[in-house]
mmCIF file of C-alpha atoms in Angstrom:
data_model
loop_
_atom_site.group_PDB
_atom_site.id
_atom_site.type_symbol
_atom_site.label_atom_id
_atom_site.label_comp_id
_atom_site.label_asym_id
_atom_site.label_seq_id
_atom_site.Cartn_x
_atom_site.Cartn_y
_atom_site.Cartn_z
ATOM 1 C CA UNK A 1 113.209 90.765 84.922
ATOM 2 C CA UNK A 2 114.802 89.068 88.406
ATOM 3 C CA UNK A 3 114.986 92.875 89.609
ATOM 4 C CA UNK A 4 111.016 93.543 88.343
ATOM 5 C CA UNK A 5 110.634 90.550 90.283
ATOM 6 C CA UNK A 6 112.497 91.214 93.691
ATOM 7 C CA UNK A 7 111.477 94.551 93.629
ATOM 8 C CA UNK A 8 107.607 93.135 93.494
ATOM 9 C CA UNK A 9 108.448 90.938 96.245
ATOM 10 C CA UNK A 10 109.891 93.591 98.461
ATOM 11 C CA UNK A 11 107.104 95.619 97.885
ATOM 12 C CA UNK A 12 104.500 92.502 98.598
ATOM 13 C CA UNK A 13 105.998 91.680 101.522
ATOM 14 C CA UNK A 14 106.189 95.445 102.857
ATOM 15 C CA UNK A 15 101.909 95.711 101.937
ATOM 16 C CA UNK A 16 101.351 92.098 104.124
ATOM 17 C CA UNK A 17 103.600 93.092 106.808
ATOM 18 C CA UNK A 18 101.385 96.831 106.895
ATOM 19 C CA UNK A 19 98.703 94.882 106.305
ATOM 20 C CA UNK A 20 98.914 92.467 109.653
ATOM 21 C CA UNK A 21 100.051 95.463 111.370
ATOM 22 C CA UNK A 22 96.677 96.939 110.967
ATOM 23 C CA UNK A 23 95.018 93.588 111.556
ATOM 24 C CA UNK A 24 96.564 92.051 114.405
ATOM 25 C CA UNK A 25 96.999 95.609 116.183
ATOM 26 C CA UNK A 26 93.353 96.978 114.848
ATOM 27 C CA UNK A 27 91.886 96.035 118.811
ATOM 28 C CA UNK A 28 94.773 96.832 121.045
ATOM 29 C CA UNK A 29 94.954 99.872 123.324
ATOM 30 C CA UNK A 30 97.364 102.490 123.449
ATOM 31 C CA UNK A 31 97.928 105.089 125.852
ATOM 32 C CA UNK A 32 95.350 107.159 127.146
ATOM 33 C CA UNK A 33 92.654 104.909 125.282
ATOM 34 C CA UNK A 34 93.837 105.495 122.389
ATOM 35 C CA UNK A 35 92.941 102.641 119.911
ATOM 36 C CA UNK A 36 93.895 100.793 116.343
ATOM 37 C CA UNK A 37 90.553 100.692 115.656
ATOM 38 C CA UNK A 38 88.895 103.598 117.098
ATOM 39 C CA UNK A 39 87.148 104.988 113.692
ATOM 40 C CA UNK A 40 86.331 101.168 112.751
ATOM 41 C CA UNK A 41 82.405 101.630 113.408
ATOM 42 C CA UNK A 42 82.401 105.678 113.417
ATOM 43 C CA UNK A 43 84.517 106.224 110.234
ATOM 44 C CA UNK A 44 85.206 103.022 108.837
ATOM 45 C CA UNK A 45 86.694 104.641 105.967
ATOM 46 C CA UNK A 46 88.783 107.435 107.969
ATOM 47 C CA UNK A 47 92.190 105.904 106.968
ATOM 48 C CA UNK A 48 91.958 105.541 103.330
ATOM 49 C CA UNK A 49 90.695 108.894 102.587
ATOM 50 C CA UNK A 50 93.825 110.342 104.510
ATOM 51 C CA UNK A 51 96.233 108.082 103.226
ATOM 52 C CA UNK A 52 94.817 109.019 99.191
ATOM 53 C CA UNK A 53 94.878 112.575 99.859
ATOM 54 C CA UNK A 54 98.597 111.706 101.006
ATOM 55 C CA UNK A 55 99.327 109.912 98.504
ATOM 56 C CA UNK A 56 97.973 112.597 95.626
ATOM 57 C CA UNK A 57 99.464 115.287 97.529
ATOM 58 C CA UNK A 58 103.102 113.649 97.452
ATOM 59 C CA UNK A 59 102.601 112.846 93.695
ATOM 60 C CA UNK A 60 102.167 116.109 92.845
ATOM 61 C CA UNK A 61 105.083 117.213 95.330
ATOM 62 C CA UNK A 62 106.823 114.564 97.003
ATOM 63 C CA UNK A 63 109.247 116.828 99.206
ATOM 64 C CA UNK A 64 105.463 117.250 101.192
ATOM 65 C CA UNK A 65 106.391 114.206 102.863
ATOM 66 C CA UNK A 66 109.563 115.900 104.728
ATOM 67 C CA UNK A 67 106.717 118.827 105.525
ATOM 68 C CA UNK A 68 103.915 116.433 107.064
ATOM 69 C CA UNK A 69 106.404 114.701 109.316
ATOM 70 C CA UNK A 70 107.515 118.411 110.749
ATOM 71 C CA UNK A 71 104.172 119.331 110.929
ATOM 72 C CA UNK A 72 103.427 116.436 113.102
ATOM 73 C CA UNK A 73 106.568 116.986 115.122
ATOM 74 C CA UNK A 74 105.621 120.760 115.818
ATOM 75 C CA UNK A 75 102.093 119.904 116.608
ATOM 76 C CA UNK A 76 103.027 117.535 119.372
ATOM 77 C CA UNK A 77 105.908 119.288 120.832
ATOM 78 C CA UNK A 78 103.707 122.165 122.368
ATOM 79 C CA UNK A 79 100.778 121.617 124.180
ATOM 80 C CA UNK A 80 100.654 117.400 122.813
ATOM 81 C CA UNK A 81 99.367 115.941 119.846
ATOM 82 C CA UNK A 82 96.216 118.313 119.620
ATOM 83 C CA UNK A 83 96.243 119.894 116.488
ATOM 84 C CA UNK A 84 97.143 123.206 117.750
ATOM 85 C CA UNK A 85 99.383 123.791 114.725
ATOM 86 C CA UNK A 86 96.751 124.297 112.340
ATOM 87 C CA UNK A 87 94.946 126.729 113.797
ATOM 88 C CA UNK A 88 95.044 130.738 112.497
ATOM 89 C CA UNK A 89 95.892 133.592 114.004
ATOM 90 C CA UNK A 90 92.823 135.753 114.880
ATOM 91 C CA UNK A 91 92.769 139.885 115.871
ATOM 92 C CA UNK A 92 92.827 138.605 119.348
ATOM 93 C CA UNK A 93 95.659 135.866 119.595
ATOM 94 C CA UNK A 94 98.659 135.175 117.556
ATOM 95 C CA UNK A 95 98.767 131.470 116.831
ATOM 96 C CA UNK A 96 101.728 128.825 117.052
ATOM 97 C CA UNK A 97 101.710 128.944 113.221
ATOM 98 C CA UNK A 98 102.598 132.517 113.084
ATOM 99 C CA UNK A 99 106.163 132.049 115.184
ATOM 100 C CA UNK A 100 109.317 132.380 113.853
ATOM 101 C CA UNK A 101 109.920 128.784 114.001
ATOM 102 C CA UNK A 102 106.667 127.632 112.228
ATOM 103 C CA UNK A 103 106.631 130.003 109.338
ATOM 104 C CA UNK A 104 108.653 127.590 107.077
ATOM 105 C CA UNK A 105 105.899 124.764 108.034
ATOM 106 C CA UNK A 106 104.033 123.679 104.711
ATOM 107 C CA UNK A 107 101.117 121.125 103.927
ATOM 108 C CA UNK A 108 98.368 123.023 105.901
ATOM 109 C CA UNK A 109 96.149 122.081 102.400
ATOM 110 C CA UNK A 110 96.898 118.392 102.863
ATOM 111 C CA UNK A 111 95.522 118.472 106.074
ATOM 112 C CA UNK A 112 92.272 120.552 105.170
ATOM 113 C CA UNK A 113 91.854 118.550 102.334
ATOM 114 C CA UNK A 114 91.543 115.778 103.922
ATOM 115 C CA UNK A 115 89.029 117.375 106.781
ATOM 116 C CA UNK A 116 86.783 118.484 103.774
ATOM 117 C CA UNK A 117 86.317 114.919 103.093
ATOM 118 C CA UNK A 118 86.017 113.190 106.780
ATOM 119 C CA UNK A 119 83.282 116.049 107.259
ATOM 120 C CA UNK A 120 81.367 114.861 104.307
ATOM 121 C CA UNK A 121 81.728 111.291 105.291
ATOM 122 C CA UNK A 122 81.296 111.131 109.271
ATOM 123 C CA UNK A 123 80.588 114.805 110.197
ATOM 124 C CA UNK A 124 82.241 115.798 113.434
ATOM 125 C CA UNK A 125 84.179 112.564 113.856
ATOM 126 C CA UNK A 126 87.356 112.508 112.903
ATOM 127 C CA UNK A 127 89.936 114.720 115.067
ATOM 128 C CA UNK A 128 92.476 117.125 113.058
ATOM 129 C CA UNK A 129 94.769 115.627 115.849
ATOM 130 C CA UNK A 130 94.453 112.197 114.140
ATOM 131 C CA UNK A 131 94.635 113.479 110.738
ATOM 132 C CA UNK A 132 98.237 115.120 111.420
ATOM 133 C CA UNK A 133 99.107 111.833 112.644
ATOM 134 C CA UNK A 134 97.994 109.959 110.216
ATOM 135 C CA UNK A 135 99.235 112.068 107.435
ATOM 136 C CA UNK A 136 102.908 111.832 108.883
ATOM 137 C CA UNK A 137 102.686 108.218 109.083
ATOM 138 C CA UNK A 138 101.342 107.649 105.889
ATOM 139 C CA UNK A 139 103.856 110.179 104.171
ATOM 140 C CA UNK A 140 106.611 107.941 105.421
ATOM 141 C CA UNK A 141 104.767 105.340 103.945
ATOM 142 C CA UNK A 142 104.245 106.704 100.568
ATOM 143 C CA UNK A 143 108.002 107.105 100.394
ATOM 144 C CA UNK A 144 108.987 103.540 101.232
ATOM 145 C CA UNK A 145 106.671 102.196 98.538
ATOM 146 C CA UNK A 146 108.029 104.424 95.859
ATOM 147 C CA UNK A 147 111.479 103.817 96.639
ATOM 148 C CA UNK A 148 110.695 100.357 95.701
ATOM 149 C CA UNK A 149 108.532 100.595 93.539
ATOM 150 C CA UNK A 150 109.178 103.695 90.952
ATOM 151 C CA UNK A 151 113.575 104.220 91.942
ATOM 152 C CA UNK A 152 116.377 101.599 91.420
ATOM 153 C CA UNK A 153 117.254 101.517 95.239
ATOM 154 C CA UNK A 154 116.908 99.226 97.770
ATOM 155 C CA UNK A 155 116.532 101.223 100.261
ATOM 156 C CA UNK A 156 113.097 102.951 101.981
ATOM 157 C CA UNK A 157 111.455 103.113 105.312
ATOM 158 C CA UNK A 158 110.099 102.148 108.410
ATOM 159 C CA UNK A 159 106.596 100.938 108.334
ATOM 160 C CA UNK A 160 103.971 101.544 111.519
ATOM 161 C CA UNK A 161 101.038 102.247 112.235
ATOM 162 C CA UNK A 162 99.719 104.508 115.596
ATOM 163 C CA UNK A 163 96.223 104.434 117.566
ATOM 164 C CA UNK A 164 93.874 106.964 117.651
ATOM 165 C CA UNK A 165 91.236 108.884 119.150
ATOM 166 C CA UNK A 166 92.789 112.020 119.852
ATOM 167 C CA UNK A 167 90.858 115.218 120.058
ATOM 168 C CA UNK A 168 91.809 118.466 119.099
ATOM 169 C CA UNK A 169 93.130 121.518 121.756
ATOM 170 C CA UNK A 170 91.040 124.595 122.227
ATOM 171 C CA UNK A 171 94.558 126.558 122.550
ATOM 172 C CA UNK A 172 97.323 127.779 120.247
ATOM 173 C CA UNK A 173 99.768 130.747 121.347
ATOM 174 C CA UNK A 174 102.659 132.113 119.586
ATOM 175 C CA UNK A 175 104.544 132.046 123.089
ATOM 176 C CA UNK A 176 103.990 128.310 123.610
ATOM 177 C CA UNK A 177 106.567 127.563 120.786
ATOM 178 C CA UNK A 178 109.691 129.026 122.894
ATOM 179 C CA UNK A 179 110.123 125.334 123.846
ATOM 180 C CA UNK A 180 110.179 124.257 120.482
ATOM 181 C CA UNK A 181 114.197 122.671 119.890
ATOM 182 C CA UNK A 182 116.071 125.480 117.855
ATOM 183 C CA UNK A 183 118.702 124.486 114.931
ATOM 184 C CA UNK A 184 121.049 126.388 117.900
ATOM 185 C CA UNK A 185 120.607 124.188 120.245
ATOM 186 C CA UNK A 186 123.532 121.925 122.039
ATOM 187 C CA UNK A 187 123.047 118.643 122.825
ATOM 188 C CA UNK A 188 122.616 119.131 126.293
ATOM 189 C CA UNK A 189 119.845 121.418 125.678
ATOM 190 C CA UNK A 190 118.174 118.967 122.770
ATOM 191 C CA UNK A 191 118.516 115.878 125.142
ATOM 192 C CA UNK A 192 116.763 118.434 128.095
ATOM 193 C CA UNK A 193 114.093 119.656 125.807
ATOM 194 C CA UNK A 194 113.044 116.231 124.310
ATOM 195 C CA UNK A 195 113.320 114.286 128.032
ATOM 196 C CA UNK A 196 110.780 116.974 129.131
ATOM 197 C CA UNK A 197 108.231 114.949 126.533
ATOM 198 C CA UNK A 198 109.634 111.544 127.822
ATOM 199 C CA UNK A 199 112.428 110.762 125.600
ATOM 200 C CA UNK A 200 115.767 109.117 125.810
ATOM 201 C CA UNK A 201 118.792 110.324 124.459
ATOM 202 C CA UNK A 202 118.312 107.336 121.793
ATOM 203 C CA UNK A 203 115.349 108.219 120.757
ATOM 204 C CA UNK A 204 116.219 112.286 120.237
ATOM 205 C CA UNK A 205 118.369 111.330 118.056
ATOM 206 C CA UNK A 206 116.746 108.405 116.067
ATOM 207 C CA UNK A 207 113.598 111.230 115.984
ATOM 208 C CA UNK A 208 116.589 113.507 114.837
ATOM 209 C CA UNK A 209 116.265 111.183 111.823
ATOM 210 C CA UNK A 210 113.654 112.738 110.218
ATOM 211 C CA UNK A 211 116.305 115.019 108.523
ATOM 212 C CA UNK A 212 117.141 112.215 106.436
ATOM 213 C CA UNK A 213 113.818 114.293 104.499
ATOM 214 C CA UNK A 214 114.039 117.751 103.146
ATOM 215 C CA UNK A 215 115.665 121.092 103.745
ATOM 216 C CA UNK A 216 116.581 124.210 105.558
ATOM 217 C CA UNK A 217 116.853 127.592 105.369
ATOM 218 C CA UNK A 218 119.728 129.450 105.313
ATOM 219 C CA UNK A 219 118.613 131.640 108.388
ATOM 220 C CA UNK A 220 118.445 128.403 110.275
ATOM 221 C CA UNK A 221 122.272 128.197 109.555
ATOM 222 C CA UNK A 222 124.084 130.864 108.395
ATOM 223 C CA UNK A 223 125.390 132.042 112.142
ATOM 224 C CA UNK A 224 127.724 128.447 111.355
ATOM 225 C CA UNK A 225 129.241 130.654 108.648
ATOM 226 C CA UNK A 226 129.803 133.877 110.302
ATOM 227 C CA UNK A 227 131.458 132.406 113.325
ATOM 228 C CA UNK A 228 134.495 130.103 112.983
ATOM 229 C CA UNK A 229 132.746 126.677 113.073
ATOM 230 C CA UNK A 230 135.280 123.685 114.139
ATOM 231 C CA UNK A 231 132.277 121.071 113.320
ATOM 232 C CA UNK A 232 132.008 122.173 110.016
ATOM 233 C CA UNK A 233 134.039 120.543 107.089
ATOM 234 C CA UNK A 234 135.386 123.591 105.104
ATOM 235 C CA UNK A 235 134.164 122.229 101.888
ATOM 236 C CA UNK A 236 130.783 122.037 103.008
ATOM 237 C CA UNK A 237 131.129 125.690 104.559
ATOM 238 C CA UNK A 238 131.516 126.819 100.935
ATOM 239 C CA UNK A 239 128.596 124.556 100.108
ATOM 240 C CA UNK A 240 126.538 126.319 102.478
ATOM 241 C CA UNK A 241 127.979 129.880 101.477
ATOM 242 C CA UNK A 242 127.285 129.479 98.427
ATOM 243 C CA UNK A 243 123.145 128.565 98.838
ATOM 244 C CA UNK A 244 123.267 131.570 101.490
ATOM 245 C CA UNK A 245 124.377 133.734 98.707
ATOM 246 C CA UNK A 246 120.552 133.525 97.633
ATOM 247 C CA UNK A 247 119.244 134.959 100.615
ATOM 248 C CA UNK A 248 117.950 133.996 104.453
ATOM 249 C CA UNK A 249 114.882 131.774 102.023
ATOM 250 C CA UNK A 250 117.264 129.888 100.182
ATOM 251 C CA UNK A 251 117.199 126.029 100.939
ATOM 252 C CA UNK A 252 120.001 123.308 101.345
ATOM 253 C CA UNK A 253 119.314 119.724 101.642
ATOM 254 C CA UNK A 254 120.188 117.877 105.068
ATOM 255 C CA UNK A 255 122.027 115.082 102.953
ATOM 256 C CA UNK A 256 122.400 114.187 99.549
ATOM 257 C CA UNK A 257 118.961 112.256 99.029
ATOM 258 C CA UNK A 258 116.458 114.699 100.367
ATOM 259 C CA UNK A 259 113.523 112.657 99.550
ATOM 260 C CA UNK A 260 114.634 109.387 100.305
ATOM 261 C CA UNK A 261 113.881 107.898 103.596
ATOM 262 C CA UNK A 262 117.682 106.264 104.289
ATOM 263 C CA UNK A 263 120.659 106.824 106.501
ATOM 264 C CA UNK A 264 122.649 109.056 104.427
ATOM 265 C CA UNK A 265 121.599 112.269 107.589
ATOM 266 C CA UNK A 266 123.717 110.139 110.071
ATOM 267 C CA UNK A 267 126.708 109.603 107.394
ATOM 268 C CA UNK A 268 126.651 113.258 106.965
ATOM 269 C CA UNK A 269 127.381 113.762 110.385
ATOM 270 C CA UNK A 270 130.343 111.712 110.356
ATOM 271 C CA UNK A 271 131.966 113.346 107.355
ATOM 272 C CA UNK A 272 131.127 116.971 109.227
ATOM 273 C CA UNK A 273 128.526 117.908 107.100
ATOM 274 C CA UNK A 274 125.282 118.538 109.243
ATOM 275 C CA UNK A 275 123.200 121.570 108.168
ATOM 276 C CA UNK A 276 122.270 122.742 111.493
ATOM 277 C CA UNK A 277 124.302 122.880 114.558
ATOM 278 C CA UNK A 278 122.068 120.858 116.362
ATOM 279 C CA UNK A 279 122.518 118.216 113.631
ATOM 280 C CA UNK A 280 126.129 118.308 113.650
ATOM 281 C CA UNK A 281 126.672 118.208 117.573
ATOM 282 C CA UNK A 282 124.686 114.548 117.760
ATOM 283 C CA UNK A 283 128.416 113.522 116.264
ATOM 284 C CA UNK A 284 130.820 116.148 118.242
ATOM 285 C CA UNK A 285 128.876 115.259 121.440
ATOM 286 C CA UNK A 286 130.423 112.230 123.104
ATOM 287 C CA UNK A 287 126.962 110.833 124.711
ATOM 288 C CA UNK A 288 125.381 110.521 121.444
ATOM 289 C CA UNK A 289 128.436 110.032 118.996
ATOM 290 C CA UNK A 290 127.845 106.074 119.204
ATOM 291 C CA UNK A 291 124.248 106.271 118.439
ATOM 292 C CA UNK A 292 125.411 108.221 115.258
ATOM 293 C CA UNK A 293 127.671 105.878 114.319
ATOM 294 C CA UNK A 294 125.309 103.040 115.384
ATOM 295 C CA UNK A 295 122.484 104.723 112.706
ATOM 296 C CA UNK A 296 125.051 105.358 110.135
ATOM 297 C CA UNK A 297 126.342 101.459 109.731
ATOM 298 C CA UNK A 298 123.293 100.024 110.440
ATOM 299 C CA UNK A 299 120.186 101.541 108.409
ATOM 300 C CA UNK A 300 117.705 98.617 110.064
ATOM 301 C CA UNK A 301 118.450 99.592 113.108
ATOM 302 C CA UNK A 302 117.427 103.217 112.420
ATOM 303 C CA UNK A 303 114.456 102.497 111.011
ATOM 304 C CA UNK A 304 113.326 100.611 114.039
ATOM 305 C CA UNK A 305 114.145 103.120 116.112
ATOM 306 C CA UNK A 306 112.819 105.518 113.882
ATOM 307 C CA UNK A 307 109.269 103.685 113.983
ATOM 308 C CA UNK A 308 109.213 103.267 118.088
ATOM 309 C CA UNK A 309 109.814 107.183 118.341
ATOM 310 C CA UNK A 310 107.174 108.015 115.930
ATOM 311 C CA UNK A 311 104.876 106.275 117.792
ATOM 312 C CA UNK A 312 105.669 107.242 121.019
ATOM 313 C CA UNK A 313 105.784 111.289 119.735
ATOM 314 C CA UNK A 314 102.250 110.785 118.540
ATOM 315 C CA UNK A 315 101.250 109.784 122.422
ATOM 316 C CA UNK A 316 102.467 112.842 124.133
ATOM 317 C CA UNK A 317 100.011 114.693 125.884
ATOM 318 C CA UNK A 318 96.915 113.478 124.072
ATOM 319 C CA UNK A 319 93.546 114.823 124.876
ATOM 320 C CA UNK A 320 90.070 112.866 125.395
ATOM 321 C CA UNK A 321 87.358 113.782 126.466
ATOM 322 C CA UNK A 322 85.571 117.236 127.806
ATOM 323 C CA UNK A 323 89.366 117.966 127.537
ATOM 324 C CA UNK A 324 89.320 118.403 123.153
ATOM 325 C CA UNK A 325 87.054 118.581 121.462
ATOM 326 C CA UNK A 326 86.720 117.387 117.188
ATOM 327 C CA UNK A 327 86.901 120.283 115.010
ATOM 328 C CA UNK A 328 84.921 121.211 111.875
ATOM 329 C CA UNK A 329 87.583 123.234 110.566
ATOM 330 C CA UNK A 330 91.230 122.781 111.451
ATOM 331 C CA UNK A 331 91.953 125.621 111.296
ATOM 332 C CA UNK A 332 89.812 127.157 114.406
ATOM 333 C CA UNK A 333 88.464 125.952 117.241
ATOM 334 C CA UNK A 334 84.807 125.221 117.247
#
């Protein structure tokens, strides 16, 4: 009954504190023009259908919410936050989708779900630029409140909210995604890559977070295996070995709570179990070895961090104007 009731409490105080978020930040500006309340008048009822389609989506699969936060990080990492991701490959060009580093990207049907409905309700209003946003933020969402309000934890996640008014890009190449961060990568190169897009070594790795969600495939790892790995804790090398004996498709967890928004990614570090090599090297590296620490004792502080970065991804190299345009369908350009 006192746990019923703390739990309810919890969960009442997250909904007020989303709640004034919304309210007290519905009329500022954001970068760019972007706004709080930019579909207020135009689409008054923009956010709710996105966030139910989330919400029904995640029901019926909740390791979709590790998917829509990708899908939001590999839209905005090439060419901005323009929706480029969604669009299909045609006779004529091969689209970012279609690379080697997008084909494990899932919840494309979220998305056009979603569209279906916005297109019904405000025709030719709502961006699919926003919508990616907004379904990444309101997947992390959807896994705080059921953490509190479904599991026997008291753990969950951060809580924000981002402007909009983005408009959708009018490109989407297959070469573009070259600068996309690969699970090879060395810390120098993922602190390069990300501080091309603004980002501090802080925030690389609190956006690094995000693998506190889902999986990866085996070919994202199994060159760890095949090459005598000093990072690697032996008994997590057999771990690994052993879901690689499935094939390159087969899928391991990046910690031990895959769908639970928590610290447990930055733990794994410490005990040498990263996935990827990119993961484990945030620990090996010296420059970013405090941070890890920092995340792993302190989960607040992560989420914070966590919530900042989110926000500031979903900035980068927005387009308005003449520059984007609002699709019908997401998945070509009009």
């Amino acid at each position: 009954m006192v746990l019923n009731l703390v739990k309810m409490t919890t969960m009442a105080n997250l909904l007020s504190m989303f709640i004034l978020m919304e309210v007290v930040g519905g009329f500022r500006f954001g970068v760019d023009g972007l706004r709080m309340d930019y579909y207020i008048m135009s689409c008054p009822f923009a956010e709710s259908i996105v966030k139910n389609t989330v919400n029904r989506a995640l029901q019926d699969d909740p390791t979709l919410a590790a998917a829509l936060v990708r899908m939001h990080f590999h839209d905005c990492f090439i060419e901005g936050c323009d929706g480029s991701i969604l669009i299909d490959s045609t006779k004529d060009n091969t689209a970012e989708k279609d690379s080697p580093g997008n084909l494990s990207l899932r919840g494309y049907e979220v998305i056009d779900d979603a569209k279906e409905q916005l297109e019904d309700q405000c025709p030719g209003t709502v961006s699919c630029a926003d919508i990616v946003a907004m379904a990444a933020r309101d997947a992390i969402f959807w896994v705080t409140i059921y953490l509190y309000n479904f599991m026997d934890t008291k753990s969950g996640g951060p809580v924000y909210d981002i402007p909009k008014g983005r408009k959708d890009g009018r490109r989407s190449k297959i070469e573009d995604t070259i600068n996309l961060p690969f699970p090879t990568f060395n810390t120098s190169e993922l602190i390069s890559a990300f501080g091309k897009r603004g980002f501090s070594a802080q925030e690389m790795v609190a956006l690094s977070g995000a693998h506190t969600l889902g999986v990866a495939r085996c070919s994202s790892f199994k060159n760890r295996l095949s090459n005598a790995d000093a990072t690697l804790d032996s008994e997590f090398a057999k771990t690994l070995s052993k879901t690689c004996s499935a094939g390159d498709n087969a899928e391991q967890p990046f910690d031990a709570t895959q769908n639970t928004f928590d610290n447990f990614y930055f733990n794994a570090l410490i005990r040498k179990s990263g996935v990827l090599f990119s993961d484990q090297v945030l620990y090996t590296t010296p420059r970013t070895r405090n941070i890890v620490n920092g995340y792993a004792m302190n989960q607040a502080m992560f989420f914070f961090d966590f919530q900042q970065a989110m926000v500031k991804m979903g900035k980068v190299d927005v387009k308005e104007g003449s520059n984007g345009e609002v699709r019908q369908n997401c998945r070509k350009i009009n």
